[in-house]
Amino acid sequence: MTPATSPARPHPLVSFDHVTKLYDGGRAALNDATFTLNRGEFVLLTGPSGAGKSTIVRLACGLEMPTSGQVMVAGEDIARMRGPALPFLRRSLGVVLQNLMLLNDRSVLDNVALPALAAGLSHTEARQRAQAALARVALPPDVGRVRPDALSGGEQQRVALARAIVNRPALVLADEPTAHLDETGALHLLQLLEQFVVAGVAVMMATHGEAAPLPARARVLHIESGRILR
Amino acid sequence: MSALTPQRYALGRAVAMVRDRPFVFLLGVALAAIALALPLAIASVLWAARPALALIQPVPEVSVFVSTRATSRDVDVLKGRLESVPGVAGVTLQSKDAALAQLIKRSGFVTTPAELGANPLPDVLIARLELPASEQSLEAVTTTAKGWPLVDSVRSDLDWYRKVRGLGTVGITAVAVFGGLVILLLTLILAGTVRLHASTRADELAVLRLVGATPRFIVRPYAYSAALTLALASVLAIAAVFAVHAALRAPIANLTVLYGAPFTLPDPEPIQLLAVLAGAVLIGWVIGVAGARAAVSGR
């Protein structure tokens, strides 16, 4: 319990407290994980494939619930969220999953504008924000008119990142965002994420760490077999 | 923030769903139109027949046959007593002279009241009961009147009243069951269509969840799609009703000439058509929301 006289400490943006995630068959994707992520911090989740990095990302955005332990995001317990609370929380997060989940039945601009529309922004404002987000990830304006499947893997990755930042989130969660990129592309994407961090956005990124040198300012959490080793 | 944005987005996605799966949409429209056409056609014919049906609406009556020994004054006194009985809405005197004249007219005998001598028919007081009348009140009036002097007999149309009420109950139950089945059929058609649309859009649903769309935002396009389906289905069903009316109008006209009854089959009025359309849109919206929530839950 915090003493009444001590100044209130801000909540960490993300807090994992002894979190375990078991999948069917009892396999532990994550085992007693405890860590925090503060505002404006860059955390890299490294480790081999299947280590549990994606599980952390999915738990942090409420796509999965912990089997035990507590996942807090922006001071809210993910497992206790009811009704529209979780969607509202997700609006303050920008998520890029391994499967980029771009919709090929509509233009790039409509893909990027979707979170803004879901947040209730007007059509015009959502498209303006989407244009700005595309520019932010260094994609030319005419890319907005084409469909995602007409772009290269690297461009699609950027589109997914643009969609993640269109609502100006406090936290960007990225799962292997450099997976489809060459070294130059990966470096550019990491630089972009670092710029977000400089602007006060927290970034949690899962990576093999092979495509490009890891950002110097990032804190690394190395994970193996569901355990955070450092 | 714009309140219209989610609506505009939902409408756009509903149109996109129709465009992407036109066969599914048209099949849904056709099935819903068939399901709607029959009850609408029956309802429109019944609506047109309301004046005729009103004639056979049961108004329970009690007939009090006054003794032939009663004078006109006695009949007036009895009429006053009958009017004051609780549950009686009004009393009509069917005089014996009028009854005899009517009998002669109907029987076709060429005779006159004078040739018959004394009029053998009684005066009859017909009491109409207040609505809604119960069987108990009908029996109470009957029992009361039977105890009065100068009353030969009292008859109520209780049996007829029971039969008509029984038929009415059967009719109302049949309409309720039929209406329920139609609603169930529409629900199955629309829910199936919504589920089919949702199953082909699993990627979109996942993205919408990921970017923080509320369940309401997610299901709204499906609600629009279902409302659109039922709106078009109701337009087709209304067209079918007009076709039924056109087909029935001449035979009904011939029939009414034979019976000497002035019955026509007018087309539905614009306000009725609008009510059907609005109702269809509302039902489609509700079923669409419920169906979409069921279809997208747990994904």
Coordinates of C-alpha atoms in Angstrom, one line a residue:
Chain A
M1 CA 0.0 0.0 0.0
T2 CA 1.4 3.4 -0.9
P3 CA 1.8 5.8 2.0
A4 CA -0.5 8.8 1.9
T5 CA 2.4 11.2 2.1
S6 CA 4.4 9.8 -0.8
P7 CA 3.8 11.3 -4.3
A8 CA 1.7 9.2 -6.6
R9 CA 3.8 7.3 -9.0
P10 CA 2.5 7.0 -12.6
H11 CA 1.5 3.5 -13.7
P12 CA 3.8 1.8 -16.1
L13 CA 2.2 1.7 -19.5
V14 CA 2.5 -2.1 -19.6
S15 CA 2.9 -4.3 -16.6
F16 CA 3.2 -8.1 -16.7
D17 CA 3.0 -9.6 -13.2
H18 CA 3.9 -13.3 -13.0
V19 CA 2.1 -14.0 -16.2
T20 CA 1.7 -17.5 -17.5
K21 CA 0.0 -18.5 -20.7
L22 CA -0.9 -22.1 -21.3
Y23 CA -2.2 -23.3 -24.6
D24 CA -4.2 -26.4 -25.3
G25 CA -2.4 -29.5 -24.1
G26 CA -0.8 -27.6 -21.3
R27 CA 2.1 -26.2 -23.3
A28 CA 3.4 -23.0 -21.6
A29 CA 3.9 -20.3 -24.2
L30 CA 4.8 -17.9 -21.4
N31 CA 6.0 -18.9 -17.9
D32 CA 5.9 -16.6 -15.0
A33 CA 6.8 -13.4 -16.9
T34 CA 7.2 -10.2 -15.0
F35 CA 8.3 -6.9 -16.5
T36 CA 7.1 -3.3 -17.1
L37 CA 7.2 -0.9 -20.0
N38 CA 7.1 2.8 -19.3
R39 CA 6.0 5.7 -21.5
G40 CA 8.6 6.6 -24.1
E41 CA 10.5 3.4 -23.6
F42 CA 11.7 1.0 -26.4
V43 CA 11.6 -2.6 -25.4
L44 CA 12.8 -5.4 -27.7
L45 CA 11.6 -8.9 -27.1
T46 CA 14.3 -11.2 -28.5
G47 CA 14.6 -14.9 -28.7
P48 CA 14.2 -17.9 -31.0
S49 CA 11.0 -18.7 -32.8
G50 CA 8.4 -20.1 -30.4
A51 CA 10.0 -18.5 -27.4
G52 CA 6.9 -16.6 -26.4
K53 CA 7.5 -13.2 -27.9
S54 CA 4.3 -13.1 -30.0
T55 CA 2.4 -14.3 -27.0
I56 CA 3.5 -11.3 -25.0
V57 CA 2.5 -9.0 -27.8
R58 CA -0.9 -10.7 -28.1
L59 CA -1.4 -10.5 -24.3
A60 CA -0.5 -6.9 -24.2
C61 CA -3.2 -5.9 -26.8
G62 CA -5.8 -8.2 -25.3
L63 CA -6.0 -10.6 -28.1
E64 CA -5.3 -13.3 -25.6
M65 CA -5.9 -13.6 -21.9
P66 CA -3.3 -14.8 -19.3
T67 CA -3.9 -18.2 -17.8
S68 CA -2.5 -16.8 -14.5
G69 CA -0.9 -13.6 -13.4
Q70 CA -1.9 -10.1 -14.3
V71 CA -1.5 -8.0 -17.5
M72 CA -2.0 -4.3 -16.9
V73 CA -2.1 -1.8 -19.8
A74 CA -2.5 1.9 -19.0
G75 CA -3.4 1.0 -15.5
E76 CA -6.2 -1.4 -16.5
D77 CA -6.3 -5.2 -15.9
I78 CA -6.9 -6.7 -19.4
A79 CA -8.6 -9.7 -18.0
R80 CA -11.2 -7.6 -16.1
M81 CA -12.2 -5.4 -19.0
R82 CA -15.8 -5.7 -20.0
G83 CA -18.0 -4.2 -22.7
P84 CA -16.4 -1.6 -24.9
A85 CA -13.5 -1.0 -22.5
L86 CA -11.1 -3.3 -24.4
P87 CA -11.9 -1.8 -27.8
F88 CA -11.4 1.7 -26.4
L89 CA -8.1 0.6 -24.9
R90 CA -7.0 -0.8 -28.3
R91 CA -7.6 2.5 -29.9
S92 CA -4.7 3.8 -27.8
L93 CA -2.5 1.0 -29.0
G94 CA -0.9 0.6 -32.4
V95 CA -0.5 -3.1 -33.3
V96 CA 1.5 -4.7 -36.1
L97 CA 1.2 -8.5 -36.1
Q98 CA 3.3 -11.0 -37.9
N99 CA 0.4 -11.6 -40.3
L100 CA 0.0 -8.0 -41.3
M101 CA -3.8 -8.3 -41.6
L102 CA -4.2 -5.9 -44.4
L103 CA -7.5 -6.0 -46.2
N104 CA -7.1 -6.5 -50.0
D105 CA -10.7 -5.6 -50.8
R106 CA -10.0 -1.9 -50.3
S107 CA -7.3 0.6 -50.9
V108 CA -4.2 1.2 -48.8
L109 CA -5.6 4.6 -47.7
D110 CA -8.9 2.9 -46.6
N111 CA -6.8 0.3 -44.7
V112 CA -4.8 2.9 -42.9
A113 CA -7.9 5.1 -42.2
L114 CA -9.9 2.2 -40.6
P115 CA -8.7 2.6 -37.0
A116 CA -9.6 6.3 -37.2
L117 CA -13.0 5.5 -38.5
A118 CA -13.5 2.9 -35.8
A119 CA -12.6 5.6 -33.3
G120 CA -15.4 7.8 -34.6
L121 CA -13.4 10.4 -36.6
S122 CA -15.1 11.8 -39.7
H123 CA -14.4 10.3 -43.0
T124 CA -12.4 13.4 -44.2
E125 CA -10.4 13.6 -41.0
A126 CA -9.7 9.9 -41.0
R127 CA -8.4 10.1 -44.6
Q128 CA -6.3 13.1 -43.8
R129 CA -4.7 11.3 -40.8
A130 CA -4.2 8.2 -43.0
Q131 CA -2.3 10.3 -45.6
A132 CA -0.2 11.8 -42.8
A133 CA 0.6 8.4 -41.4
L134 CA 1.6 7.1 -44.9
A135 CA 3.9 10.1 -45.2
R136 CA 5.3 9.4 -41.7
V137 CA 6.4 5.9 -42.8
A138 CA 7.8 7.3 -46.0
L139 CA 5.3 5.9 -48.5
P140 CA 4.4 8.2 -51.4
P141 CA 0.9 9.6 -51.5
D142 CA -0.1 7.6 -54.7
V143 CA 0.4 4.4 -52.8
G144 CA -2.8 5.2 -50.9
R145 CA -4.9 4.5 -54.0
V146 CA -3.7 1.0 -54.7
R147 CA -4.6 -2.2 -52.9
P148 CA -2.2 -3.7 -50.4
D149 CA -1.6 -6.9 -52.4
A150 CA -0.1 -4.7 -55.2
L151 CA 2.8 -3.6 -52.9
S152 CA 6.0 -5.3 -52.0
G153 CA 6.5 -7.0 -48.6
G154 CA 8.4 -4.0 -47.3
E155 CA 5.8 -1.6 -48.4
Q156 CA 3.0 -3.7 -46.9
Q157 CA 5.0 -3.7 -43.6
R158 CA 5.0 0.1 -43.7
V159 CA 1.3 0.2 -44.5
A160 CA 0.7 -1.9 -41.4
L161 CA 2.8 0.4 -39.4
A162 CA 1.0 3.5 -40.8
R163 CA -2.3 1.8 -39.8
A164 CA -0.8 1.3 -36.3
I165 CA 0.1 4.9 -35.8
V166 CA -2.9 6.6 -37.4
N167 CA -4.7 7.0 -34.0
R168 CA -1.5 8.5 -32.5
P169 CA -1.1 5.7 -30.0
A170 CA 0.7 5.9 -26.7
L171 CA 2.1 2.4 -27.3
V172 CA 3.1 0.6 -30.5
L173 CA 3.3 -3.2 -30.4
A174 CA 5.1 -4.8 -33.3
D175 CA 5.5 -8.5 -33.8
E176 CA 8.5 -9.2 -36.1
P177 CA 8.0 -6.1 -38.2
T178 CA 11.3 -6.6 -39.9
A179 CA 10.6 -10.2 -40.9
H180 CA 9.8 -9.4 -44.5
L181 CA 12.4 -6.7 -45.0
D182 CA 16.0 -6.6 -46.2
E183 CA 18.7 -5.0 -44.0
T184 CA 18.1 -1.5 -45.4
G185 CA 14.4 -1.8 -45.0
A186 CA 14.7 -3.1 -41.5
L187 CA 17.1 -0.4 -40.5
H188 CA 14.7 2.2 -41.9
L189 CA 11.8 0.8 -40.0
L190 CA 13.8 0.6 -36.7
Q191 CA 14.8 4.3 -37.2
L192 CA 11.1 5.1 -37.6
L193 CA 10.2 3.3 -34.4
E194 CA 13.0 5.2 -32.6
Q195 CA 11.6 8.4 -33.9
F196 CA 8.3 7.5 -32.3
V197 CA 10.1 6.8 -29.0
V198 CA 11.7 10.2 -29.2
A199 CA 8.3 11.6 -29.6
G200 CA 7.2 9.9 -26.4
V201 CA 5.6 6.8 -27.8
A202 CA 6.4 3.5 -26.1
V203 CA 7.4 0.7 -28.4
M204 CA 7.4 -3.0 -27.7
M205 CA 8.9 -5.0 -30.6
A206 CA 9.4 -8.7 -30.9
T207 CA 12.3 -9.7 -33.2
H208 CA 14.8 -12.3 -34.1
G209 CA 17.2 -9.4 -34.1
E210 CA 19.0 -10.7 -37.3
A211 CA 17.8 -8.3 -40.0
A212 CA 19.4 -5.2 -38.6
P213 CA 21.5 -4.0 -35.7
L214 CA 19.3 -3.5 -32.6
P215 CA 18.6 0.1 -31.6
A216 CA 21.1 1.3 -29.0
R217 CA 18.4 3.0 -26.8
A218 CA 16.3 -0.2 -26.6
R219 CA 16.0 -2.3 -23.5
V220 CA 16.2 -6.0 -24.4
L221 CA 14.1 -8.7 -22.9
H222 CA 15.5 -12.1 -24.0
I223 CA 13.0 -14.9 -23.9
E224 CA 13.5 -18.6 -24.3
S225 CA 11.0 -21.4 -23.8
G226 CA 8.5 -18.9 -22.4
R227 CA 10.8 -17.5 -19.7
I228 CA 12.3 -14.0 -19.6
L229 CA 16.0 -14.6 -19.1
R230 CA 17.2 -11.0 -19.0
Chain B
M1 CA -16.0 13.1 -34.1
S2 CA -18.9 12.5 -36.4
A3 CA -22.1 10.6 -35.6
L4 CA -22.6 10.0 -39.3
T5 CA -19.2 8.4 -39.9
P6 CA -20.0 4.9 -38.4
Q7 CA -23.3 4.9 -40.3
R8 CA -21.6 5.9 -43.6
Y9 CA -18.9 3.3 -43.1
A10 CA -21.5 0.6 -42.2
L11 CA -23.7 1.4 -45.2
G12 CA -20.6 1.3 -47.5
R13 CA -19.6 -2.1 -46.1
A14 CA -23.1 -3.4 -46.5
V15 CA -23.1 -2.4 -50.1
A16 CA -19.7 -4.0 -50.5
M17 CA -21.1 -7.2 -49.0
V18 CA -23.9 -7.2 -51.5
R19 CA -21.5 -6.5 -54.3
D20 CA -19.1 -9.2 -53.3
R21 CA -21.8 -11.9 -52.8
P22 CA -24.7 -10.8 -55.0
F23 CA -26.1 -14.4 -55.3
V24 CA -26.3 -14.8 -51.5
F25 CA -28.0 -11.4 -51.2
L26 CA -30.5 -12.1 -54.0
L27 CA -31.3 -15.5 -52.6
G28 CA -32.0 -14.0 -49.2
V29 CA -34.2 -11.3 -50.8
A30 CA -36.1 -13.9 -52.8
L31 CA -36.7 -16.3 -49.9
A32 CA -37.7 -13.4 -47.6
A33 CA -40.1 -12.0 -50.2
I34 CA -41.8 -15.4 -50.5
A35 CA -42.1 -15.6 -46.8
L36 CA -43.6 -12.2 -46.6
A37 CA -45.9 -12.3 -49.6
L38 CA -48.4 -14.8 -48.3
P39 CA -49.2 -13.1 -44.9
L40 CA -49.2 -9.7 -46.6
A41 CA -51.7 -10.9 -49.3
I42 CA -53.9 -12.5 -46.6
A43 CA -53.7 -9.4 -44.5
S44 CA -54.6 -7.1 -47.4
V45 CA -57.6 -9.2 -48.3
L46 CA -58.8 -9.3 -44.7
W47 CA -58.3 -5.6 -44.4
A48 CA -60.4 -5.0 -47.5
A49 CA -63.1 -7.4 -46.1
R50 CA -63.3 -5.6 -42.8
P51 CA -66.8 -4.0 -43.5
A52 CA -68.2 -7.5 -44.4
L53 CA -66.5 -9.1 -41.4
A54 CA -67.9 -6.4 -39.1
L55 CA -71.4 -7.7 -40.0
I56 CA -70.8 -11.1 -38.5
Q57 CA -69.0 -9.7 -35.5
P58 CA -70.8 -11.3 -32.5
V59 CA -72.8 -8.9 -30.4
P60 CA -74.5 -11.0 -27.8
E61 CA -78.2 -10.5 -27.6
V62 CA -81.0 -11.7 -25.4
S63 CA -84.5 -12.0 -26.9
V64 CA -87.4 -11.6 -24.4
F65 CA -90.7 -12.9 -25.8
V66 CA -93.6 -11.0 -24.2
S67 CA -96.9 -12.6 -23.6
T68 CA -99.6 -11.9 -26.1
R69 CA -101.8 -10.8 -23.2
A70 CA -99.5 -7.8 -22.5
T71 CA -100.7 -4.3 -23.5
S72 CA -98.5 -1.7 -25.1
R73 CA -98.0 -0.1 -21.8
D74 CA -96.9 -3.4 -20.3
V75 CA -94.4 -3.8 -23.1
D76 CA -93.0 -0.3 -22.5
V77 CA -92.6 -1.1 -18.8
L78 CA -90.8 -4.3 -19.6
K79 CA -88.6 -2.5 -22.0
G80 CA -87.6 0.0 -19.3
R81 CA -86.9 -2.8 -16.8
L82 CA -84.7 -4.6 -19.3
E83 CA -82.8 -1.4 -20.1
S84 CA -82.0 -1.0 -16.4
V85 CA -80.5 -4.4 -16.0
P86 CA -76.7 -4.2 -15.5
G87 CA -74.7 -5.1 -18.6
V88 CA -77.5 -4.2 -21.1
A89 CA -76.3 -1.6 -23.6
G90 CA -79.7 -1.1 -25.3
V91 CA -83.0 -2.6 -26.0
T92 CA -84.9 -2.7 -29.3
L93 CA -88.6 -3.6 -29.6
Q94 CA -89.5 -5.9 -32.4
S95 CA -93.3 -5.3 -32.4
K96 CA -95.6 -8.1 -33.2
D97 CA -97.2 -6.1 -36.1
A98 CA -93.8 -5.5 -37.7
A99 CA -92.9 -9.1 -37.2
L100 CA -96.1 -10.3 -38.9
A101 CA -95.6 -7.9 -41.8
Q102 CA -92.1 -9.2 -42.3
L103 CA -93.3 -12.8 -42.0
I104 CA -95.9 -12.3 -44.7
K105 CA -93.4 -10.5 -46.9
R106 CA -90.8 -13.3 -46.5
S107 CA -93.2 -16.2 -46.8
G108 CA -94.7 -14.9 -50.1
F109 CA -98.3 -15.7 -49.1
V110 CA -100.7 -13.3 -50.6
T111 CA -102.7 -12.5 -47.5
T112 CA -103.3 -9.6 -45.1
P113 CA -103.1 -9.3 -41.4
A114 CA -106.8 -8.7 -41.3
E115 CA -107.4 -12.1 -42.9
L116 CA -105.4 -13.8 -40.2
G117 CA -107.6 -12.4 -37.4
A118 CA -105.7 -11.9 -34.2
N119 CA -101.9 -11.5 -34.6
P120 CA -100.5 -14.7 -33.1
L121 CA -96.9 -13.4 -32.8
P122 CA -95.5 -11.9 -29.6
D123 CA -93.8 -8.6 -29.1
V124 CA -90.1 -9.3 -28.7
L125 CA -87.6 -7.1 -26.7
I126 CA -84.1 -7.6 -28.0
A127 CA -81.4 -6.6 -25.5
R128 CA -77.8 -6.0 -26.7
L129 CA -75.1 -6.5 -24.1
E130 CA -72.3 -4.2 -23.4
L131 CA -69.0 -5.2 -25.0
P132 CA -66.9 -7.1 -24.1
A133 CA -69.6 -9.3 -22.8
S134 CA -69.0 -12.4 -20.8
E135 CA -71.0 -15.6 -20.9
Q136 CA -71.9 -15.0 -17.2
S137 CA -73.5 -11.6 -17.9
L138 CA -75.5 -13.1 -20.8
E139 CA -76.8 -15.8 -18.5
A140 CA -77.5 -13.3 -15.7
V141 CA -79.7 -11.1 -18.0
T142 CA -81.5 -14.2 -19.3
T143 CA -82.2 -15.5 -15.8
T144 CA -83.4 -12.1 -14.6
A145 CA -85.8 -11.6 -17.4
K146 CA -87.2 -15.1 -17.1
G147 CA -88.5 -14.2 -13.6
W148 CA -90.6 -11.3 -14.8
P149 CA -94.4 -11.4 -15.2
L150 CA -95.9 -11.3 -18.8
V151 CA -92.7 -12.8 -20.1
D152 CA -93.3 -16.1 -22.0
S153 CA -89.8 -17.1 -22.7
V154 CA -86.3 -15.7 -22.9
R155 CA -83.7 -16.9 -25.4
S156 CA -80.1 -15.9 -25.6
D157 CA -77.7 -16.5 -28.5
L158 CA -75.2 -18.0 -26.1
D159 CA -74.5 -21.0 -28.3
W160 CA -73.9 -18.8 -31.4
Y161 CA -71.9 -16.4 -29.3
R162 CA -69.7 -19.2 -28.0
K163 CA -69.2 -20.7 -31.5
V164 CA -68.2 -17.3 -33.0
R165 CA -65.9 -16.6 -30.1
G166 CA -64.4 -20.1 -30.5
L167 CA -63.9 -19.5 -34.2
G168 CA -62.4 -16.1 -33.4
T169 CA -60.0 -17.7 -30.9
V170 CA -59.0 -20.3 -33.4
G171 CA -58.5 -17.6 -36.0
I172 CA -56.3 -15.4 -33.7
T173 CA -54.3 -18.5 -32.6
A174 CA -53.8 -19.5 -36.3
V175 CA -52.7 -15.9 -37.2
A176 CA -50.3 -15.8 -34.2
V177 CA -48.8 -19.2 -35.1
F178 CA -48.6 -18.3 -38.8
G179 CA -47.0 -14.9 -37.9
G180 CA -44.6 -16.6 -35.6
L181 CA -43.6 -19.1 -38.2
V182 CA -43.1 -16.2 -40.7
I183 CA -40.9 -14.3 -38.2
L184 CA -39.0 -17.6 -37.5
L185 CA -38.5 -18.2 -41.2
L186 CA -37.3 -14.6 -41.8
T187 CA -34.9 -14.9 -38.8
L188 CA -33.5 -18.1 -40.2
I189 CA -33.1 -16.7 -43.7
L190 CA -31.5 -13.4 -42.5
A191 CA -29.3 -15.0 -39.8
G192 CA -28.1 -17.6 -42.3
T193 CA -27.2 -14.8 -44.8
V194 CA -25.5 -12.8 -42.1
R195 CA -23.5 -15.8 -41.0
L196 CA -22.5 -16.5 -44.5
H197 CA -21.3 -12.9 -45.0
A198 CA -19.5 -13.0 -41.7
S199 CA -17.7 -16.3 -42.4
T200 CA -16.3 -14.8 -45.6
R201 CA -15.1 -11.7 -43.8
A202 CA -13.2 -13.3 -40.9
D203 CA -10.1 -11.2 -41.8
E204 CA -12.0 -8.0 -41.7
L205 CA -13.6 -8.9 -38.3
A206 CA -10.1 -9.7 -36.9
V207 CA -8.7 -6.4 -38.1
L208 CA -11.7 -4.4 -36.8
R209 CA -11.2 -6.0 -33.4
L210 CA -7.4 -5.3 -33.5
V211 CA -7.9 -1.6 -34.3
G212 CA -10.4 -1.1 -31.5
A213 CA -13.8 -1.2 -33.2
T214 CA -16.7 -1.7 -30.8
P215 CA -19.0 -4.7 -31.3
R216 CA -21.7 -2.2 -32.3
F217 CA -19.4 -0.8 -35.1
I218 CA -18.6 -4.4 -36.2
V219 CA -22.2 -5.6 -36.4
R220 CA -23.7 -2.5 -37.9
P221 CA -22.8 -3.3 -41.6
Y222 CA -24.6 -6.7 -41.1
A223 CA -27.6 -5.0 -39.7
Y224 CA -27.7 -2.6 -42.7
S225 CA -27.3 -5.6 -45.0
A226 CA -30.2 -7.5 -43.3
A227 CA -32.4 -4.4 -43.3
L228 CA -31.6 -3.9 -47.0
T229 CA -32.5 -7.5 -47.7
L230 CA -35.9 -7.3 -45.9
A231 CA -36.6 -3.9 -47.4
L232 CA -36.2 -5.2 -50.9
A233 CA -38.0 -8.4 -50.0
S234 CA -41.0 -6.3 -48.7
V235 CA -41.0 -4.3 -52.0
L236 CA -41.2 -7.6 -53.9
A237 CA -43.9 -8.9 -51.5
I238 CA -45.9 -5.8 -52.0
A239 CA -45.7 -6.2 -55.7
A240 CA -46.9 -9.7 -55.3
V241 CA -49.9 -8.4 -53.2
F242 CA -50.8 -6.0 -56.0
A243 CA -50.6 -9.0 -58.5
V244 CA -52.9 -11.1 -56.2
H245 CA -55.3 -8.2 -56.0
A246 CA -55.3 -7.8 -59.7
A247 CA -55.9 -11.5 -60.2
L248 CA -58.7 -11.7 -57.6
R249 CA -60.5 -8.4 -58.4
A250 CA -62.7 -9.8 -61.3
P251 CA -63.7 -13.1 -59.6
I252 CA -64.6 -11.3 -56.4
A253 CA -66.6 -8.7 -58.4
N254 CA -68.6 -11.5 -60.1
L255 CA -69.1 -13.2 -56.7
T256 CA -70.4 -10.1 -55.0
V257 CA -72.8 -9.5 -57.8
L258 CA -74.3 -12.9 -57.3
Y259 CA -74.6 -12.3 -53.5
G260 CA -75.8 -8.7 -54.0
A261 CA -73.1 -7.6 -51.6
P262 CA -71.1 -4.4 -52.3
F263 CA -67.6 -5.8 -51.8
T264 CA -64.6 -4.5 -53.6
L265 CA -60.9 -5.3 -53.3
P266 CA -59.0 -2.0 -53.2
D267 CA -55.2 -1.9 -53.4
P268 CA -53.3 -1.1 -50.2
E269 CA -53.0 2.5 -49.4
P270 CA -49.6 4.3 -49.5
I271 CA -49.5 4.7 -45.7
Q272 CA -49.9 1.0 -45.3
L273 CA -47.2 0.2 -47.8
L274 CA -44.9 2.6 -46.0
A275 CA -45.7 0.9 -42.7
V276 CA -44.9 -2.5 -44.2
L277 CA -41.6 -1.2 -45.5
A278 CA -40.7 0.5 -42.2
G279 CA -41.6 -2.6 -40.3
A280 CA -39.5 -4.8 -42.6
V281 CA -36.5 -2.5 -42.2
L282 CA -36.9 -2.5 -38.4
I283 CA -37.3 -6.3 -38.2
G284 CA -34.3 -6.7 -40.6
W285 CA -32.2 -4.4 -38.5
V286 CA -33.0 -6.2 -35.3
I287 CA -32.5 -9.7 -36.8
G288 CA -29.3 -8.5 -38.5
V289 CA -27.8 -7.2 -35.2
A290 CA -28.8 -10.3 -33.3
G291 CA -27.6 -12.6 -36.1
A292 CA -24.3 -10.7 -36.6
R293 CA -23.6 -10.7 -32.8
A294 CA -24.2 -14.5 -32.8
A295 CA -22.1 -14.9 -35.9
V296 CA -19.1 -12.8 -34.8
S297 CA -19.0 -13.8 -31.2
G298 CA -16.0 -15.8 -30.1
R299 CA -14.0 -15.0 -33.2

